[in-house]
XYZ file of C-alpha atoms in Angstrom:
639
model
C 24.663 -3.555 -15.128
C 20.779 -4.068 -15.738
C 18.848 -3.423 -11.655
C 18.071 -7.211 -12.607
C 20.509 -9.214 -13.698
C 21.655 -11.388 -10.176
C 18.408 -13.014 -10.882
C 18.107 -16.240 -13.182
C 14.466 -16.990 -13.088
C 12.756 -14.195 -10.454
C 11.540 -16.854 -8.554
C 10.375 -14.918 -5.120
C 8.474 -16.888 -2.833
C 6.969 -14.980 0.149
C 5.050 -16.148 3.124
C 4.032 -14.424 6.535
C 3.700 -16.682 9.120
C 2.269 -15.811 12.614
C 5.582 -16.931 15.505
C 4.960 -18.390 18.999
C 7.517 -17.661 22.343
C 9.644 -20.914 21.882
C 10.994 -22.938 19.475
C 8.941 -25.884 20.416
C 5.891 -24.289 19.631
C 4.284 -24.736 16.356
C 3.150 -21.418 14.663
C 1.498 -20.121 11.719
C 1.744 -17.776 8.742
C 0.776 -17.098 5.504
C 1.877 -16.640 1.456
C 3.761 -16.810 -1.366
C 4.390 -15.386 -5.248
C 6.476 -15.904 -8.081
C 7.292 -13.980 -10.521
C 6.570 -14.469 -14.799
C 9.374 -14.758 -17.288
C 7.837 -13.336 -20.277
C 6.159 -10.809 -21.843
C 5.509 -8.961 -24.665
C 5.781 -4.946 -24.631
C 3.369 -2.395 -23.546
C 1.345 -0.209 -25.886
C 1.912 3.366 -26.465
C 0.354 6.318 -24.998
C -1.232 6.727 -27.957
C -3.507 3.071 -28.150
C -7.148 3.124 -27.264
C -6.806 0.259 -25.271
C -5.556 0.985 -21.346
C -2.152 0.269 -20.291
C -3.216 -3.706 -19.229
C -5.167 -4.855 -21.747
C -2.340 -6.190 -24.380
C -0.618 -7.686 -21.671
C 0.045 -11.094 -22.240
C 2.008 -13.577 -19.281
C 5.368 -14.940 -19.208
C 8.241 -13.051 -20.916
C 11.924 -14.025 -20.279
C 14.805 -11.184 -18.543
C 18.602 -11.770 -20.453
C 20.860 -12.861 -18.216
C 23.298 -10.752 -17.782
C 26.963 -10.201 -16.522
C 28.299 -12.987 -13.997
C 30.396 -12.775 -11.058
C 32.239 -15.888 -9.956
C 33.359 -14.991 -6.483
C 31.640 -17.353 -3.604
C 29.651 -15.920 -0.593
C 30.270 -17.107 2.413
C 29.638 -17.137 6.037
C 32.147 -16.636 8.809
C 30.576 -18.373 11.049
C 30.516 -22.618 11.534
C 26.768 -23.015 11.905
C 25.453 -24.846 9.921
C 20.942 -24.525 8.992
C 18.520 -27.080 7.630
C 15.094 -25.586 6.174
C 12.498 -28.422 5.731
C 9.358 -27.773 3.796
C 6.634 -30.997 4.274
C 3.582 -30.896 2.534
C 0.549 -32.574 5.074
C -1.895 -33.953 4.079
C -5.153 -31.732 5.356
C -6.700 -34.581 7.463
C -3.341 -35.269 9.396
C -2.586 -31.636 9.789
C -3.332 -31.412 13.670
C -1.370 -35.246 14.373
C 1.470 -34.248 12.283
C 1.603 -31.399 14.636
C 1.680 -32.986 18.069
C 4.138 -35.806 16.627
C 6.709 -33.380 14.899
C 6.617 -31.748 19.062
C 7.103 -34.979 20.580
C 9.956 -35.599 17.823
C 11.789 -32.028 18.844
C 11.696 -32.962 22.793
C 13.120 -36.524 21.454
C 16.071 -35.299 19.425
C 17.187 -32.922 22.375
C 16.804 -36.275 25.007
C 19.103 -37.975 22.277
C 21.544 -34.650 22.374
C 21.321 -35.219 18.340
C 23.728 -31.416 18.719
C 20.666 -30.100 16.524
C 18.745 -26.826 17.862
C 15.223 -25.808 16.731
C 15.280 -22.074 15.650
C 11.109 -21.820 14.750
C 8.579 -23.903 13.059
C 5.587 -22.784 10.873
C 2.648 -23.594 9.614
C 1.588 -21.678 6.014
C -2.185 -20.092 6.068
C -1.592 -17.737 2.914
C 0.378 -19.733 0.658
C 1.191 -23.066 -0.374
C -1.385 -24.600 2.106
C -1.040 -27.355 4.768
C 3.052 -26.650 4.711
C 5.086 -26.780 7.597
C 8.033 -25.136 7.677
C 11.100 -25.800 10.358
C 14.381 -24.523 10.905
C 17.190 -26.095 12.034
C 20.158 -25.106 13.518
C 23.197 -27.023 13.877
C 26.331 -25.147 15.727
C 29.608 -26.692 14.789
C 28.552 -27.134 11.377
C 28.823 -30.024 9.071
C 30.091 -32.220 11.868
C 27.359 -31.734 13.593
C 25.065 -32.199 10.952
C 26.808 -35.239 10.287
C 26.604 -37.302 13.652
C 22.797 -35.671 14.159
C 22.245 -37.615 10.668
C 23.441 -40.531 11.673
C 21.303 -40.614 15.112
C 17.904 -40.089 13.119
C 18.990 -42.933 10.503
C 19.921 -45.492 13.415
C 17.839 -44.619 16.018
C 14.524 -47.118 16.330
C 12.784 -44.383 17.908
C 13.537 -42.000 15.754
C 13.268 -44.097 12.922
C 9.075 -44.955 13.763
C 8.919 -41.245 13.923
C 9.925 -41.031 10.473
C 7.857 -43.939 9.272
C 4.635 -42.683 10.885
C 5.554 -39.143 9.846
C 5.671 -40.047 6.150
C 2.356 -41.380 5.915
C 1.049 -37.633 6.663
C 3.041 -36.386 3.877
C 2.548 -35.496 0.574
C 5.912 -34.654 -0.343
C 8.711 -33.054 1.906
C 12.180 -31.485 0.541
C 15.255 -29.854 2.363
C 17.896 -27.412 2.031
C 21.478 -26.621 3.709
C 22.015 -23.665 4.560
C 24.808 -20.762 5.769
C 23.954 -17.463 7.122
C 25.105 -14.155 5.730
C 27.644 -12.825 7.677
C 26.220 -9.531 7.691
C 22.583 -10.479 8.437
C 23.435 -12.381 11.763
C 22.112 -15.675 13.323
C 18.443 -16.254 13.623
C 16.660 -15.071 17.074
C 13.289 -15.875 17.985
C 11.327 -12.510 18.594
C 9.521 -11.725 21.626
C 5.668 -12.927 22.136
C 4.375 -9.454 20.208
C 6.583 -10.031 17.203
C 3.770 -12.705 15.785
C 3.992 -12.608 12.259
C 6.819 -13.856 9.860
C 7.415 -13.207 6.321
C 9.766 -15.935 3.951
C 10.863 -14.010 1.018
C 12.931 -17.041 -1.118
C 14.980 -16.081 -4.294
C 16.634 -17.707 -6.753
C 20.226 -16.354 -8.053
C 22.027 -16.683 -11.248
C 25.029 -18.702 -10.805
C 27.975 -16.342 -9.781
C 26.317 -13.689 -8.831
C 25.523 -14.114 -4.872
C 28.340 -11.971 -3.968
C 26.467 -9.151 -5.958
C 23.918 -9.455 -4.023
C 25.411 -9.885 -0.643
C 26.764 -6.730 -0.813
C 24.137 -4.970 -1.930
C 22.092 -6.277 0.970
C 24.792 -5.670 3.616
C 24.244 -1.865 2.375
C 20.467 -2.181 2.262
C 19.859 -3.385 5.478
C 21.231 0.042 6.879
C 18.037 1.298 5.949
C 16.189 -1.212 7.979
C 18.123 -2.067 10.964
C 16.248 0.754 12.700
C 13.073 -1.275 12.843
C 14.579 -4.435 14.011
C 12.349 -6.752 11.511
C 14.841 -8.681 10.157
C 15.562 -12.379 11.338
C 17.349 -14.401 9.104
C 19.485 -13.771 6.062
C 20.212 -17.469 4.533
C 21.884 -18.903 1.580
C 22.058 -23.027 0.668
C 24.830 -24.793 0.466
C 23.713 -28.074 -0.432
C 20.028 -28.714 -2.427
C 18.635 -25.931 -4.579
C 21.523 -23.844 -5.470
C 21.840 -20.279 -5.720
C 18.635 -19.842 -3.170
C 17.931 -17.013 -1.064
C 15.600 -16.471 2.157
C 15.210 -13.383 4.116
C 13.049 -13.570 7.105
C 11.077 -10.586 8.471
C 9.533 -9.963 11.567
C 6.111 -7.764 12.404
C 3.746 -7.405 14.915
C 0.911 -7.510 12.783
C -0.067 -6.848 9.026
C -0.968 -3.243 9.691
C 3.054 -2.516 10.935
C 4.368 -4.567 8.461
C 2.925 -2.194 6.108
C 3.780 0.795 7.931
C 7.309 -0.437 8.453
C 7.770 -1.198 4.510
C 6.753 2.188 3.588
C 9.144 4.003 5.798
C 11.742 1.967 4.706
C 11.387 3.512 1.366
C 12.105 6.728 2.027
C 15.053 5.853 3.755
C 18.473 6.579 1.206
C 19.568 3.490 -0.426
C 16.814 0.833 0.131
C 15.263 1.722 -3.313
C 18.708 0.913 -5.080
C 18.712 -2.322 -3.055
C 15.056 -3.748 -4.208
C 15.888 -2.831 -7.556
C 18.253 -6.007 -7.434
C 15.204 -8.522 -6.198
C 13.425 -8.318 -9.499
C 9.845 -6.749 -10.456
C 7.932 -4.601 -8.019
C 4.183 -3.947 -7.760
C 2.281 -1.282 -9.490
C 1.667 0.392 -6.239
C 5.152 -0.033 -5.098
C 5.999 1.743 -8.333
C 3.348 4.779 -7.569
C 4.771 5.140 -3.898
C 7.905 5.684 -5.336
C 7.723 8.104 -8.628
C 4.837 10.319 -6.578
C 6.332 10.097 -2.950
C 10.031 9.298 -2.670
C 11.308 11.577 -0.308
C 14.181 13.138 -2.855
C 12.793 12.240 -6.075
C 9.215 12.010 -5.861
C 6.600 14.528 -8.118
C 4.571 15.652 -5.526
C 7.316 16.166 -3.052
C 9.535 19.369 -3.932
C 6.757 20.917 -6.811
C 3.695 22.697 -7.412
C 1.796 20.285 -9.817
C -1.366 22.052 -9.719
C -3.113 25.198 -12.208
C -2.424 26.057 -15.707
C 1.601 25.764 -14.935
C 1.244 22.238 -13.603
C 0.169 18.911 -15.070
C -3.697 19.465 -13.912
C -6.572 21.798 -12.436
C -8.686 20.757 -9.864
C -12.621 21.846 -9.377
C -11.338 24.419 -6.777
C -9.002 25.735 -9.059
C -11.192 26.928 -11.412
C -14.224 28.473 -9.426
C -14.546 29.854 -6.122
C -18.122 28.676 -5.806
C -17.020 25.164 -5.613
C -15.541 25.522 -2.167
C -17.985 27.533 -1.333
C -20.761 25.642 -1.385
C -18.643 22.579 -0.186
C -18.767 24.663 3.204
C -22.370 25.612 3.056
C -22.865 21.956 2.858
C -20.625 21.275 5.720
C -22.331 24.142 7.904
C -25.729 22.316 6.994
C -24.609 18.845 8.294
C -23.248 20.787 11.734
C -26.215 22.299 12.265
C -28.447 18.750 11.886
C -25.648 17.230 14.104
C -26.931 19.179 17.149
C -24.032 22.199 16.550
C -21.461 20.312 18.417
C -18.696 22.920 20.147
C -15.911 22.520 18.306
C -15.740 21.396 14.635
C -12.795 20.067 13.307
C -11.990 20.059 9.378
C -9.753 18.056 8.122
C -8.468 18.002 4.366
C -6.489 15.281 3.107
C -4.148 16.219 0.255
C -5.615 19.420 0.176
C -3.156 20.749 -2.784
C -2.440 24.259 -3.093
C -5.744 24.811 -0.201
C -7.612 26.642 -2.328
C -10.566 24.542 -1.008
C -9.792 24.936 2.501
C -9.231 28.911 1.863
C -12.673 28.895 0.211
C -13.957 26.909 2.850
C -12.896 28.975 5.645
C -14.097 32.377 3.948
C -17.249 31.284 3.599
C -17.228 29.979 7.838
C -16.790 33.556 8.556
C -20.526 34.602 7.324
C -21.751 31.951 10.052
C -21.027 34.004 13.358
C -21.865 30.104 15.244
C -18.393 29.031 14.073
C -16.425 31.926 15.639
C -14.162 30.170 18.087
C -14.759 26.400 17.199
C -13.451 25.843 13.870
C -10.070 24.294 13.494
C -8.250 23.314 10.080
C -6.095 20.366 10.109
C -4.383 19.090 6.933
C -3.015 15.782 5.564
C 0.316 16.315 3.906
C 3.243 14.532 2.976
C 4.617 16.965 0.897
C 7.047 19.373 2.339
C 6.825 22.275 -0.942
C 2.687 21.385 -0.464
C 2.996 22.491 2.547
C 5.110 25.245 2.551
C 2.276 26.558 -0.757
C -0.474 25.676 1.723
C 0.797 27.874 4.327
C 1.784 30.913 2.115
C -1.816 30.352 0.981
C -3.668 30.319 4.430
C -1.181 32.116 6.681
C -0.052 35.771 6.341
C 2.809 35.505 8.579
C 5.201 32.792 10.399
C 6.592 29.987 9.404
C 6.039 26.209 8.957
C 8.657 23.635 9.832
C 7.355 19.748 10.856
C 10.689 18.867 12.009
C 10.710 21.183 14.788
C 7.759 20.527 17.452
C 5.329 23.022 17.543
C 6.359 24.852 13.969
C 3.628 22.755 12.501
C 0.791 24.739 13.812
C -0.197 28.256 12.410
C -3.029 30.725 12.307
C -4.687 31.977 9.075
C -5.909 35.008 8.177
C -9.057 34.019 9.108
C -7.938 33.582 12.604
C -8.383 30.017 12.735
C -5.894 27.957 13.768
C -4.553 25.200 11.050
C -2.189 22.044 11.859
C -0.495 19.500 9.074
C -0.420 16.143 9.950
C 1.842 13.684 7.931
C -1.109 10.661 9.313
C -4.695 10.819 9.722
C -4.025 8.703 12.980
C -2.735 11.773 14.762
C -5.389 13.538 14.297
C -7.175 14.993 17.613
C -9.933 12.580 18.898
C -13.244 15.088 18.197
C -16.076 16.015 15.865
C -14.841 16.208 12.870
C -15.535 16.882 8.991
C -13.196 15.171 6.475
C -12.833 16.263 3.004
C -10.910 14.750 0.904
C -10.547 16.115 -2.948
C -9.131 14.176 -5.077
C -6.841 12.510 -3.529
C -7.765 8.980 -3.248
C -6.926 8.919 -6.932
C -3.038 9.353 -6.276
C -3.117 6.216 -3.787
C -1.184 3.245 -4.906
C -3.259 0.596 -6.621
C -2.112 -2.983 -7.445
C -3.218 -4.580 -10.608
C -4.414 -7.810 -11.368
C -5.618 -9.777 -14.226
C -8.000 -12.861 -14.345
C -6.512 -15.960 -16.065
C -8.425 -19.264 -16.156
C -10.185 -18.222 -13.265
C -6.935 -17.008 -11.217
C -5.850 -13.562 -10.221
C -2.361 -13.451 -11.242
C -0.717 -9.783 -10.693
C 0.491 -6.797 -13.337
C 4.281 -6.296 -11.803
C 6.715 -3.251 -13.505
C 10.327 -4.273 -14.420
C 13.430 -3.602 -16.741
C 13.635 -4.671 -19.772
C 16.516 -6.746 -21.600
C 18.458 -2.963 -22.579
C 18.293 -2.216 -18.413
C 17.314 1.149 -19.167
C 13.667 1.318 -19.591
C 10.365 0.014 -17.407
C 7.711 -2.374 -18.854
C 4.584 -4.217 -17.499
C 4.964 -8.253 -16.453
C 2.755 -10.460 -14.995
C 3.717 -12.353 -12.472
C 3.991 -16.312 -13.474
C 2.147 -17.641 -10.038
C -0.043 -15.741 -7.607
C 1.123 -12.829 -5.433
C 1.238 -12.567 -1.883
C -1.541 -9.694 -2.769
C -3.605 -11.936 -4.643
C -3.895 -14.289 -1.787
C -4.059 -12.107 0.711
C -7.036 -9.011 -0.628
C -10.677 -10.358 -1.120
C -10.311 -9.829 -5.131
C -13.612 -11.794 -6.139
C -15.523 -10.175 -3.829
C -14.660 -6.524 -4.576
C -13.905 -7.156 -8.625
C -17.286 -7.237 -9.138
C -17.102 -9.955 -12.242
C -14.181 -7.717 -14.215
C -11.163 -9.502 -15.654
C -8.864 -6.429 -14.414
C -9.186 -5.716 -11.385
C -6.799 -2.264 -9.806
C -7.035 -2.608 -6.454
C -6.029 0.271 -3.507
C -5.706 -1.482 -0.176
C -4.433 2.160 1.113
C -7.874 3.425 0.069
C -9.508 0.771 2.064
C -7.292 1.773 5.106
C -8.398 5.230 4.644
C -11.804 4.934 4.408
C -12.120 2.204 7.411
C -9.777 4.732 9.657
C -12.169 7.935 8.600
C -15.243 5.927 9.115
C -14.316 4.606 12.794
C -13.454 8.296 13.766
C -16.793 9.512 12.739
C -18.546 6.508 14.339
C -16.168 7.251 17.408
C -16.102 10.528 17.631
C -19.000 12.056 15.773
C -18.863 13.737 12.543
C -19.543 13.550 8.349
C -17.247 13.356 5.815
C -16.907 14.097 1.883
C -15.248 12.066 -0.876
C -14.967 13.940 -4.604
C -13.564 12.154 -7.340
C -13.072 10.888 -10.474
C -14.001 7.406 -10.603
C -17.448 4.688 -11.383
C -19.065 2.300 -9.050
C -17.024 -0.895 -9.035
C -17.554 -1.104 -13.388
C -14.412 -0.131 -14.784
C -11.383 -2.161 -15.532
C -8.170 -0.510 -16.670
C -7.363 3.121 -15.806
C -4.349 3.629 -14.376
C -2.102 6.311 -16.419
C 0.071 9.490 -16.347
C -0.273 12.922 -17.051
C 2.289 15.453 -18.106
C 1.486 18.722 -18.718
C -2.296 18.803 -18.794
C -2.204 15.403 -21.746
C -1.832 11.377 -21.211
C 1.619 10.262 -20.755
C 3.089 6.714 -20.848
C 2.984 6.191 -17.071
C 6.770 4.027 -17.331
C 8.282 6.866 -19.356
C 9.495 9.656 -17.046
C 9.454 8.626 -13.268
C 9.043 11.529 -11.045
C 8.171 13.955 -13.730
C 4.718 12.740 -14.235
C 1.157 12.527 -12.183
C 0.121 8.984 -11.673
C -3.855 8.055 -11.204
C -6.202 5.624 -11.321
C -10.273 5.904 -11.192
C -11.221 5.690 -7.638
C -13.593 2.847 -7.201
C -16.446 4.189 -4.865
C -18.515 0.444 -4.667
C -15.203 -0.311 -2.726
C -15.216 2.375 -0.443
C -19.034 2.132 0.037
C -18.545 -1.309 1.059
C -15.325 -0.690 3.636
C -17.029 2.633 5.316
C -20.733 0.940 5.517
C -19.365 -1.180 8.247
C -19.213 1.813 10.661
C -21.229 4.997 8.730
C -24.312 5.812 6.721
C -22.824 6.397 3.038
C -24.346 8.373 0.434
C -24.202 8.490 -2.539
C -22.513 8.453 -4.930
C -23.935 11.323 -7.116
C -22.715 13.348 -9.739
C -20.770 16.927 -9.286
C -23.103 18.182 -11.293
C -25.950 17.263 -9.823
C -24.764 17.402 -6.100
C -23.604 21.655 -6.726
C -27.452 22.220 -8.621
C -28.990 20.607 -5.698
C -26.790 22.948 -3.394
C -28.171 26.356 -5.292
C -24.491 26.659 -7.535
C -27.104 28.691 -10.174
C -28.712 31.215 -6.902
C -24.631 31.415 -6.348
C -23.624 32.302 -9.793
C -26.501 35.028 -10.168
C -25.462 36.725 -7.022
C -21.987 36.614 -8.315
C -22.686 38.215 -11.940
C -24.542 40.944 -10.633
C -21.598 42.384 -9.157
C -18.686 41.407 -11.499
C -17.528 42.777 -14.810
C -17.284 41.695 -18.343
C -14.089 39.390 -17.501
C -15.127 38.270 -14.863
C -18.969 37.245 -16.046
C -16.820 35.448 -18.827
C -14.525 33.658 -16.385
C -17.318 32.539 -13.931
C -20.128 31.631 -16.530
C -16.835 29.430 -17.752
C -15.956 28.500 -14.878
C -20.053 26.754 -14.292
C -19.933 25.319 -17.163
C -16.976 23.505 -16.337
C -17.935 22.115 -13.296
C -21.378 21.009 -13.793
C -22.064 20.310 -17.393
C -21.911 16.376 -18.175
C -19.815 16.335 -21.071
C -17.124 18.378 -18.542
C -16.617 17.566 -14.878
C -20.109 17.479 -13.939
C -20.746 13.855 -14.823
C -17.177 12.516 -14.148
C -16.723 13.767 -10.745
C -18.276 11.978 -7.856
C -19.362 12.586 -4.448
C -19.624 10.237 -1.474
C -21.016 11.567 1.847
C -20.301 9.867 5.385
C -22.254 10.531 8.127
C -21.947 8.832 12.169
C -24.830 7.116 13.146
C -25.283 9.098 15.644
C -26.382 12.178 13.969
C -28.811 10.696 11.663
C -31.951 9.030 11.274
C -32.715 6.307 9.356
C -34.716 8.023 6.739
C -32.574 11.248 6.540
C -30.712 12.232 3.654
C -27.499 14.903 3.655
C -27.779 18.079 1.511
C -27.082 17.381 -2.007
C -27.851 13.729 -1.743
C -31.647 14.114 -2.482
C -32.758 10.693 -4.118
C -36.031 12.581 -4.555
C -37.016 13.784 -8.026
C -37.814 17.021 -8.643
């Protein structure tokens, strides 16, 4: 059965909404998205055009095999979900009447309870949103009925009540047996997320069991509320309700779920998923994932990085780094930290060339950001002659190297130590999830990857209506006029989280990449074995990337650091004496070897190589600067 087919039109709303202490108060929240219907195919690896371009909105999904069983709950309660449209300028008296109406229903002992109300900031706008509960069930439902029809009271309410209205609808409602009744959250859990779907007829029991096995994988988190279905008024509708402290643990809590066994096989049943869902899950998944159980990198892999190919690359990335310790006021300790640092043949480089600077004896410490557990068992076996390295057990994720200086992996740059510190990070933002959205008559509406109608391969949609994403990231102000727009909102959490350390804390960082500044449009694809790939073809067996857009990450880190740059590899290695480097290293070497690092030059710093395509971006605190100083390799001066 096609990952799809309990789903007749992928309708998926979804709004986060901000929750108060008690039912009677009145709370807030934001968004929603649908989903599109039809599309056309992609093009082949082989078209000049990127992967985005032919897209083209709206393409139907087949419906597919139908179950007739009935879903129901075991329990007899009863819900009512009310949606009401205000009208803006009777937002705040709507408010205070809809609390004088709940304190009236419970003086009239109407039998009805009131689980939460909302109000919608990212979303359908100037909706409120209440849920009803009504134990004993349709009984109960029936005499409260009858009290708001008769009642004068009551009945003014409603009259006064419409006239704020544009439009108002409701649904009846039963709750999954498995899911539980609806609790109100304590004061910290603040933000709600309504995720609505519609079924295809005779298929809910499908889906309730799928869910009752899917929510193993999230029980440990305790974010879900509510899982409803209606009984009477829009058929064959589903909401889930979520619970989070805040947007930042939301998305922390998402992303754990996913490496959690079985959760993946339950979204697959909800319909399309995001671009960037789909690159946390072919490059990370904890079983399946391609960076997590090979070696991707050198001649045997799918690519070669700068560091790969010449040992003058690192090299000079640590003169640089000595250079911006020194103007720093040679603080005591110096912490490096390397995020996805690969097979760490940078950081090996790197902490060679620290020995010829008898200053660092004693204060240099590596740490390294990696998710990977084969990375890191290469990365150890590169660094460290002797131990072992094993994060599950405390204090087996600390080594020494050969070079006697200690090294730590991290799977989170937020447990770093809080000190000086110089991050480096090699391409890596270019494996970070991106979302993708195209422009259409002036809205954002986004790229989404599902099955198509054989169930047994992956195509590009785009979605019908806006996305929660499209609401909820500032698209026209970082798209920069461009029609497609790939967004990384995990590269904007990176940069902001490396920039506050170094304002914090003290310290420069280093961002090399391929990428342009905030110009290009569609650039996400695959590679397999050092050529393009069709990045749907092959999940798990292929590298995804996408340019890194530095007029982004200029703009994120500027709130806290000085930024430089960003300049050419080429340029930035000439300007840090690669050519005195290479001399001193011919002199010495023989015929092979000449060959291999004259190549090796070329490679890195000629423009119609890596020299022009690679970019560096240099952070510095404020505190270690002045306001006309300029890091090594960053000269704007011509010479």
């Amino acid at each position: 059965m096609s990952a799809l087919q309990t789903i007749s039109n992928h309708s998926l709303r979804n709004c986060i909404r901000l929750f108060g202490v008690s039912s009677s108060n009145l709370y807030k929240s934001l968004g929603q998205r649908s989903f599109s219907q039809k599309q056309e195919g992609i093009p082949a690896a082989s078209d000049n055009l990127g992967w985005f371009k032919k897209l083209l909105p709206i393409r139907s999904i087949d419906p597919g095999k139908e179950s007739h069983s009935v879903l129901l709950a075991e329990k007899e309660i009863v819900y009512e979900l009310q949606f009401h449209q205000v009208k803006p300028e009777f937002m705040v008296e709507y408010l205070k009447e809809f609390e004088n109406f709940v304190s009236i229903t419970t003086e009239k002992k109407t039998g009805a309870e009131l689980v939460g109300s909302w109000t919608v900031e990212i979303g359908d706008q100037d909706e409120a949103v209440h849920l009803w509960k009504y134990p004993g069930g349709y009984e109960v439902l029936n005499e409260a009925t009858e009290v708001y029809r008769t009642d004068p009271q009551l009945e003014k309410f409603r009259l006064n009540r419409n006239k704020m209205l544009r439009s108002r609808k409701n649904q009846i409602l039963l709750a999954f047996s498995f899911w539980g009744e609806p609790k109100q959250r304590p004061a910290e859990k603040n933000i709600y997320e309504l995720r609505s779907y519609v079924l295809k007829p005779g298929t809910m029991i499908e889906w309730g069991n799928n869910w009752a096995r899917g929510l193993r994988a999230r029980k440990m988190y305790n974010e879900a509320v509510a899982g409803l279905f209606t009984h009477i008024g829009d058929l064959y509708t589903i909401h889930h309700m979520w619970a989070y402290d805040n947007l930042h643990e939301r998305k922390r809590v998402r992303e754990a779920a996913w490496r959690r066994p079985g959760w993946d096989d339950c979204v697959a049943y909800t319909g399309p998923i995001t671009v960037a869902d789909y690159m946390k899950e072919v490059l990370t998944n904890p079983n399946y994932g391609y960076y997590m159980h090979r070696d991707v990198f050198g001649k045997g892999g799918d690519f070669i990085t700068s560091p790969e190919i010449s040992q003058m690359f690192g090299e000079l990335i640590a003169v640089w780094c000595v250079h911006e310790w020194m103007n720093a006021g040679k603080p005591k300790k110096l912490q490096v930290v390397e995020l996805g640092p690969g097979r760490a043949t940078l950081a090996d480089d790197m902490l060679r060339t620290f020995r010829k600077f008898s200053e660092l004896n004693d204060i240099v410490s590596l740490n390294l950001i990696e998710v990977s557990p084969k990375m890191k068992q290469l990365q150890h076996a590169k660094l460290c002659q002797t131990g072992i390295l094993d994060d599950k057990i405390p204090n087996l994720n600390t080594s020494m190297t050969r070079y006697n200086i200690p090294v730590t992996w991290h799977n989170d740059i937020q447990l770093l130590p809080e000190e000086f510190t110089f991050f480096i990070a090699h391409e890596f933002f270019d494996a970070l999830p991106i979302h993708v959205f195209l422009k259409n008559e002036e809205l954002w509406r986004e790229v989404l990857v599902d099955v198509d109608e054989s169930g047994e391969n992956l195509r590009f949609v785009q979605s019908r209506q806006s996305t929660i994403s499209s609401k909820l990231y500032k698209l026209n102000e970082y798209s920069n006029g461009r029609n497609i727009f790939e967004f990384s909102p995990e590269t904007g959490l990176n940069v902001e989280a490396i920039s506050k350390r170094l304002k914090r804390y003290g310290g420069f960082g280093m961002i090399i990449d391929y990428g342009h500044f905030g110009t290009k449009e569609d650039t996400f694809r695959a590679f397999k074995k050092h050529k393009l790939h069709h990045p749907l073809k092959d999940p798990g067996e292929v590298d995804l990337t996408a340019d890194v857009d530095f007029h982004y990450m200029k703009k994120v880190a500027e709130k806290d650091v000085k930024v430089f740059g960003p300049v050419n590899q080429g340029d930035f290695l000439h300007q840090m004496g690669i050519s005195i480097r290479l001399q001193m290293l011919l002199e010495n070497a023989n015929e092979k070897d000449k060959e291999n690092l004259m190549s090796g030059y070329k490679m890195l710093t000629e423009k119609d190589q890596m020299g022009e395509r690679f970019q560096f971006l240099s952070l510095l605190s404020p505190k270690h600067c002045n306001e006309n100083y300029e890091p090594a390799g960053f000269s704007t001066k011509k010479s």
